[in-house]
């Protein structure tokens, strides 16, 4: 869910960049120049140009993180391969933190916790092992 919010933020940044004329007209009509005389419309335009790359990076990494999270959950389903799911969760956390320069720390913490839980997960006991508890004092005569 956190990565979904980051994806929406990235998409919003791209939308702002692609609709500069609309934003510029809204700023002029809304009295932006009177309210903030030290900032010009050209400076705001340069800001929109700069945020396009950041928005695209945020959008792509968030979508990839969401997809990798779904893959990891599929691996967890039915206790198929929890170790691989844990590695995917932790790897996704590290990759997103490096690419986004620490911006995805909240989602990364959740993925990191899930990854650690997957790696330390004990396999479920079979019915045979549940019925016959092992006694460390007895010697196997087999």
PDB file of N, CA, C and O in Angstrom, residues 29-72:
ATOM      1  N   UNK A  29      -3.714  33.191 -12.739  1.00  0.00           N
ATOM      2  CA  UNK A  29      -5.072  33.574 -12.365  1.00  0.00           C
ATOM      3  C   UNK A  29      -5.267  33.585 -10.850  1.00  0.00           C
ATOM      4  O   UNK A  29      -6.051  34.374 -10.324  1.00  0.00           O
ATOM      5  N   UNK A  30      -4.572  32.719 -10.146  1.00  0.00           N
ATOM      6  CA  UNK A  30      -4.731  32.621  -8.696  1.00  0.00           C
ATOM      7  C   UNK A  30      -3.948  33.673  -7.925  1.00  0.00           C
ATOM      8  O   UNK A  30      -4.013  33.702  -6.695  1.00  0.00           O
ATOM      9  N   UNK A  31      -3.214  34.515  -8.594  1.00  0.00           N
ATOM     10  CA  UNK A  31      -2.477  35.567  -7.917  1.00  0.00           C
ATOM     11  C   UNK A  31      -1.189  35.085  -7.274  1.00  0.00           C
ATOM     12  O   UNK A  31      -0.760  35.622  -6.256  1.00  0.00           O
ATOM     13  N   UNK A  32      -0.566  34.091  -7.880  1.00  0.00           N
ATOM     14  CA  UNK A  32       0.683  33.545  -7.331  1.00  0.00           C
ATOM     15  C   UNK A  32       1.779  34.596  -7.283  1.00  0.00           C
ATOM     16  O   UNK A  32       2.526  34.673  -6.315  1.00  0.00           O
ATOM     17  N   UNK A  33       1.866  35.433  -8.317  1.00  0.00           N
ATOM     18  CA  UNK A  33       2.927  36.435  -8.379  1.00  0.00           C
ATOM     19  C   UNK A  33       2.767  37.499  -7.295  1.00  0.00           C
ATOM     20  O   UNK A  33       3.745  38.019  -6.784  1.00  0.00           O
ATOM     21  N   UNK A  34       1.523  37.817  -6.914  1.00  0.00           N
ATOM     22  CA  UNK A  34       1.318  38.794  -5.853  1.00  0.00           C
ATOM     23  C   UNK A  34       1.592  38.180  -4.482  1.00  0.00           C
ATOM     24  O   UNK A  34       2.095  38.850  -3.581  1.00  0.00           O
ATOM     25  N   UNK A  35       1.254  36.921  -4.322  1.00  0.00           N
ATOM     26  CA  UNK A  35       1.434  36.271  -3.029  1.00  0.00           C
ATOM     27  C   UNK A  35       2.898  35.937  -2.754  1.00  0.00           C
ATOM     28  O   UNK A  35       3.366  36.016  -1.622  1.00  0.00           O
ATOM     29  N   UNK A  36       3.615  35.510  -3.797  1.00  0.00           N
ATOM     30  CA  UNK A  36       5.032  35.157  -3.665  1.00  0.00           C
ATOM     31  C   UNK A  36       5.833  35.950  -4.701  1.00  0.00           C
ATOM     32  O   UNK A  36       6.239  35.412  -5.727  1.00  0.00           O
ATOM     33  N   UNK A  37       6.121  37.198  -4.442  1.00  0.00           N
ATOM     34  CA  UNK A  37       6.818  38.026  -5.451  1.00  0.00           C
ATOM     35  C   UNK A  37       8.269  37.612  -5.682  1.00  0.00           C
ATOM     36  O   UNK A  37       8.829  37.911  -6.735  1.00  0.00           O
ATOM     37  N   UNK A  38       8.870  36.903  -4.740  1.00  0.00           N
ATOM     38  CA  UNK A  38      10.274  36.507  -4.906  1.00  0.00           C
ATOM     39  C   UNK A  38      10.441  35.303  -5.839  1.00  0.00           C
ATOM     40  O   UNK A  38      11.549  35.001  -6.256  1.00  0.00           O
ATOM     41  N   UNK A  39       9.348  34.611  -6.153  1.00  0.00           N
ATOM     42  CA  UNK A  39       9.413  33.445  -7.041  1.00  0.00           C
ATOM     43  C   UNK A  39       8.721  33.794  -8.354  1.00  0.00           C
ATOM     44  O   UNK A  39       7.571  34.233  -8.367  1.00  0.00           O
ATOM     45  N   UNK A  40       9.416  33.562  -9.461  1.00  0.00           N
ATOM     46  CA  UNK A  40       8.837  33.866 -10.766  1.00  0.00           C
ATOM     47  C   UNK A  40       8.206  32.609 -11.363  1.00  0.00           C
ATOM     48  O   UNK A  40       8.492  31.489 -10.938  1.00  0.00           O
ATOM     49  N   UNK A  41       7.369  32.798 -12.352  1.00  0.00           N
ATOM     50  CA  UNK A  41       6.716  31.686 -13.034  1.00  0.00           C
ATOM     51  C   UNK A  41       7.756  30.826 -13.747  1.00  0.00           C
ATOM     52  O   UNK A  41       7.628  29.607 -13.823  1.00  0.00           O
ATOM     53  N   UNK A  42       8.827  31.439 -14.248  1.00  0.00           N
ATOM     54  CA  UNK A  42       9.876  30.686 -14.935  1.00  0.00           C
ATOM     55  C   UNK A  42      10.585  29.733 -13.969  1.00  0.00           C
ATOM     56  O   UNK A  42      10.957  28.623 -14.343  1.00  0.00           O
ATOM     57  N   UNK A  43      10.781  30.174 -12.734  1.00  0.00           N
ATOM     58  CA  UNK A  43      11.399  29.297 -11.744  1.00  0.00           C
ATOM     59  C   UNK A  43      10.508  28.091 -11.436  1.00  0.00           C
ATOM     60  O   UNK A  43      10.988  26.973 -11.260  1.00  0.00           O
ATOM     61  N   UNK A  44       9.209  28.326 -11.402  1.00  0.00           N
ATOM     62  CA  UNK A  44       8.261  27.225 -11.182  1.00  0.00           C
ATOM     63  C   UNK A  44       8.298  26.276 -12.378  1.00  0.00           C
ATOM     64  O   UNK A  44       8.256  25.050 -12.211  1.00  0.00           O
ATOM     65  N   UNK A  45       8.429  26.804 -13.571  1.00  0.00           N
ATOM     66  CA  UNK A  45       8.527  25.978 -14.774  1.00  0.00           C
ATOM     67  C   UNK A  45       9.782  25.111 -14.729  1.00  0.00           C
ATOM     68  O   UNK A  45       9.737  23.928 -15.063  1.00  0.00           O
ATOM     69  N   UNK A  46      10.891  25.677 -14.296  1.00  0.00           N
ATOM     70  CA  UNK A  46      12.122  24.896 -14.160  1.00  0.00           C
ATOM     71  C   UNK A  46      11.959  23.792 -13.119  1.00  0.00           C
ATOM     72  O   UNK A  46      12.493  22.689 -13.283  1.00  0.00           O
ATOM     73  N   UNK A  47      11.238  24.078 -12.061  1.00  0.00           N
ATOM     74  CA  UNK A  47      10.972  23.067 -11.040  1.00  0.00           C
ATOM     75  C   UNK A  47      10.190  21.893 -11.635  1.00  0.00           C
ATOM     76  O   UNK A  47      10.505  20.735 -11.384  1.00  0.00           O
ATOM     77  N   UNK A  48       9.174  22.201 -12.453  1.00  0.00           N
ATOM     78  CA  UNK A  48       8.400  21.137 -13.091  1.00  0.00           C
ATOM     79  C   UNK A  48       9.256  20.305 -14.030  1.00  0.00           C
ATOM     80  O   UNK A  48       9.081  19.096 -14.140  1.00  0.00           O
ATOM     81  N   UNK A  49      10.191  20.936 -14.716  1.00  0.00           N
ATOM     82  CA  UNK A  49      11.104  20.194 -15.589  1.00  0.00           C
ATOM     83  C   UNK A  49      11.978  19.243 -14.787  1.00  0.00           C
ATOM     84  O   UNK A  49      12.287  18.139 -15.235  1.00  0.00           O
ATOM     85  N   UNK A  50      12.399  19.672 -13.613  1.00  0.00           N
ATOM     86  CA  UNK A  50      13.271  18.845 -12.777  1.00  0.00           C
ATOM     87  C   UNK A  50      12.544  17.672 -12.139  1.00  0.00           C
ATOM     88  O   UNK A  50      13.136  16.613 -11.929  1.00  0.00           O
ATOM     89  N   UNK A  51      11.269  17.842 -11.819  1.00  0.00           N
ATOM     90  CA  UNK A  51      10.567  16.773 -11.104  1.00  0.00           C
ATOM     91  C   UNK A  51      10.071  15.662 -12.020  1.00  0.00           C
ATOM     92  O   UNK A  51       9.668  14.614 -11.530  1.00  0.00           O
ATOM     93  N   UNK A  52      10.128  15.870 -13.328  1.00  0.00           N
ATOM     94  CA  UNK A  52       9.653  14.811 -14.215  1.00  0.00           C
ATOM     95  C   UNK A  52      10.494  13.550 -14.063  1.00  0.00           C
ATOM     96  O   UNK A  52       9.976  12.451 -13.946  1.00  0.00           O
ATOM     97  N   UNK A  53      11.816  13.697 -14.068  1.00  0.00           N
ATOM     98  CA  UNK A  53      12.700  12.535 -13.928  1.00  0.00           C
ATOM     99  C   UNK A  53      12.517  11.847 -12.592  1.00  0.00           C
ATOM    100  O   UNK A  53      12.478  10.621 -12.508  1.00  0.00           O
ATOM    101  N   UNK A  54      12.368  12.631 -11.534  1.00  0.00           N
ATOM    102  CA  UNK A  54      12.160  12.048 -10.209  1.00  0.00           C
ATOM    103  C   UNK A  54      10.808  11.330 -10.140  1.00  0.00           C
ATOM    104  O   UNK A  54      10.693  10.269  -9.533  1.00  0.00           O
ATOM    105  N   UNK A  55       9.802  11.896 -10.752  1.00  0.00           N
ATOM    106  CA  UNK A  55       8.483  11.266 -10.750  1.00  0.00           C
ATOM    107  C   UNK A  55       8.487   9.948 -11.495  1.00  0.00           C
ATOM    108  O   UNK A  55       7.888   8.966 -11.051  1.00  0.00           O
ATOM    109  N   UNK A  56       9.174   9.922 -12.627  1.00  0.00           N
ATOM    110  CA  UNK A  56       9.256   8.691 -13.405  1.00  0.00           C
ATOM    111  C   UNK A  56      10.016   7.611 -12.643  1.00  0.00           C
ATOM    112  O   UNK A  56       9.602   6.446 -12.606  1.00  0.00           O
ATOM    113  N   UNK A  57      11.106   7.987 -12.014  1.00  0.00           N
ATOM    114  CA  UNK A  57      11.887   7.043 -11.213  1.00  0.00           C
ATOM    115  C   UNK A  57      11.060   6.500 -10.054  1.00  0.00           C
ATOM    116  O   UNK A  57      11.047   5.291  -9.787  1.00  0.00           O
ATOM    117  N   UNK A  58      10.345   7.359  -9.366  1.00  0.00           N
ATOM    118  CA  UNK A  58       9.504   6.949  -8.248  1.00  0.00           C
ATOM    119  C   UNK A  58       8.383   6.030  -8.707  1.00  0.00           C
ATOM    120  O   UNK A  58       8.088   5.018  -8.058  1.00  0.00           O
ATOM    121  N   UNK A  59       7.772   6.354  -9.825  1.00  0.00           N
ATOM    122  CA  UNK A  59       6.677   5.533 -10.358  1.00  0.00           C
ATOM    123  C   UNK A  59       7.168   4.145 -10.748  1.00  0.00           C
ATOM    124  O   UNK A  59       6.576   3.127 -10.354  1.00  0.00           O
ATOM    125  N   UNK A  60       8.256   4.063 -11.472  1.00  0.00           N
ATOM    126  CA  UNK A  60       8.754   2.771 -11.953  1.00  0.00           C
ATOM    127  C   UNK A  60       9.217   1.890 -10.792  1.00  0.00           C
ATOM    128  O   UNK A  60       8.857   0.711 -10.721  1.00  0.00           O
ATOM    129  N   UNK A  61       9.981   2.447  -9.864  1.00  0.00           N
ATOM    130  CA  UNK A  61      10.469   1.623  -8.751  1.00  0.00           C
ATOM    131  C   UNK A  61       9.327   1.167  -7.858  1.00  0.00           C
ATOM    132  O   UNK A  61       9.362   0.050  -7.337  1.00  0.00           O
ATOM    133  N   UNK A  62       8.315   1.987  -7.689  1.00  0.00           N
ATOM    134  CA  UNK A  62       7.173   1.586  -6.863  1.00  0.00           C
ATOM    135  C   UNK A  62       6.390   0.458  -7.515  1.00  0.00           C
ATOM    136  O   UNK A  62       5.978  -0.499  -6.845  1.00  0.00           O
ATOM    137  N   UNK A  63       6.188   0.535  -8.820  1.00  0.00           N
ATOM    138  CA  UNK A  63       5.462  -0.523  -9.522  1.00  0.00           C
ATOM    139  C   UNK A  63       6.255  -1.828  -9.484  1.00  0.00           C
ATOM    140  O   UNK A  63       5.692  -2.912  -9.250  1.00  0.00           O
ATOM    141  N   UNK A  64       7.562  -1.749  -9.681  1.00  0.00           N
ATOM    142  CA  UNK A  64       8.399  -2.954  -9.610  1.00  0.00           C
ATOM    143  C   UNK A  64       8.354  -3.557  -8.203  1.00  0.00           C
ATOM    144  O   UNK A  64       8.252  -4.770  -8.034  1.00  0.00           O
ATOM    145  N   UNK A  65       8.395  -2.706  -7.168  1.00  0.00           N
ATOM    146  CA  UNK A  65       8.334  -3.195  -5.790  1.00  0.00           C
ATOM    147  C   UNK A  65       6.992  -3.875  -5.512  1.00  0.00           C
ATOM    148  O   UNK A  65       6.937  -4.915  -4.842  1.00  0.00           O
ATOM    149  N   UNK A  66       5.917  -3.307  -6.020  1.00  0.00           N
ATOM    150  CA  UNK A  66       4.596  -3.917  -5.841  1.00  0.00           C
ATOM    151  C   UNK A  66       4.545  -5.279  -6.530  1.00  0.00           C
ATOM    152  O   UNK A  66       4.063  -6.266  -5.952  1.00  0.00           O
ATOM    153  N   UNK A  67       5.052  -5.353  -7.758  1.00  0.00           N
ATOM    154  CA  UNK A  67       5.031  -6.624  -8.489  1.00  0.00           C
ATOM    155  C   UNK A  67       5.891  -7.686  -7.810  1.00  0.00           C
ATOM    156  O   UNK A  67       5.489  -8.857  -7.698  1.00  0.00           O
ATOM    157  N   UNK A  68       7.067  -7.302  -7.319  1.00  0.00           N
ATOM    158  CA  UNK A  68       7.915  -8.258  -6.616  1.00  0.00           C
ATOM    159  C   UNK A  68       7.273  -8.700  -5.296  1.00  0.00           C
ATOM    160  O   UNK A  68       7.424  -9.851  -4.885  1.00  0.00           O
ATOM    161  N   UNK A  69       6.549  -7.810  -4.636  1.00  0.00           N
ATOM    162  CA  UNK A  69       5.819  -8.184  -3.434  1.00  0.00           C
ATOM    163  C   UNK A  69       4.732  -9.200  -3.729  1.00  0.00           C
ATOM    164  O   UNK A  69       4.512 -10.149  -2.958  1.00  0.00           O
ATOM    165  N   UNK A  70       4.054  -9.037  -4.852  1.00  0.00           N
ATOM    166  CA  UNK A  70       3.021 -10.000  -5.251  1.00  0.00           C
ATOM    167  C   UNK A  70       3.649 -11.354  -5.559  1.00  0.00           C
ATOM    168  O   UNK A  70       3.131 -12.403  -5.155  1.00  0.00           O
ATOM    169  N   UNK A  71       4.788 -11.351  -6.251  1.00  0.00           N
ATOM    170  CA  UNK A  71       5.484 -12.611  -6.546  1.00  0.00           C
ATOM    171  C   UNK A  71       5.888 -13.306  -5.251  1.00  0.00           C
ATOM    172  O   UNK A  71       5.725 -14.523  -5.096  1.00  0.00           O
ATOM    173  N   UNK A  72       6.405 -12.543  -4.286  1.00  0.00           N
ATOM    174  CA  UNK A  72       6.817 -13.129  -3.011  1.00  0.00           C
ATOM    175  C   UNK A  72       5.614 -13.704  -2.261  1.00  0.00           C
ATOM    176  O   UNK A  72       5.712 -14.779  -1.653  1.00  0.00           O
TER     177      UNK A  72
END
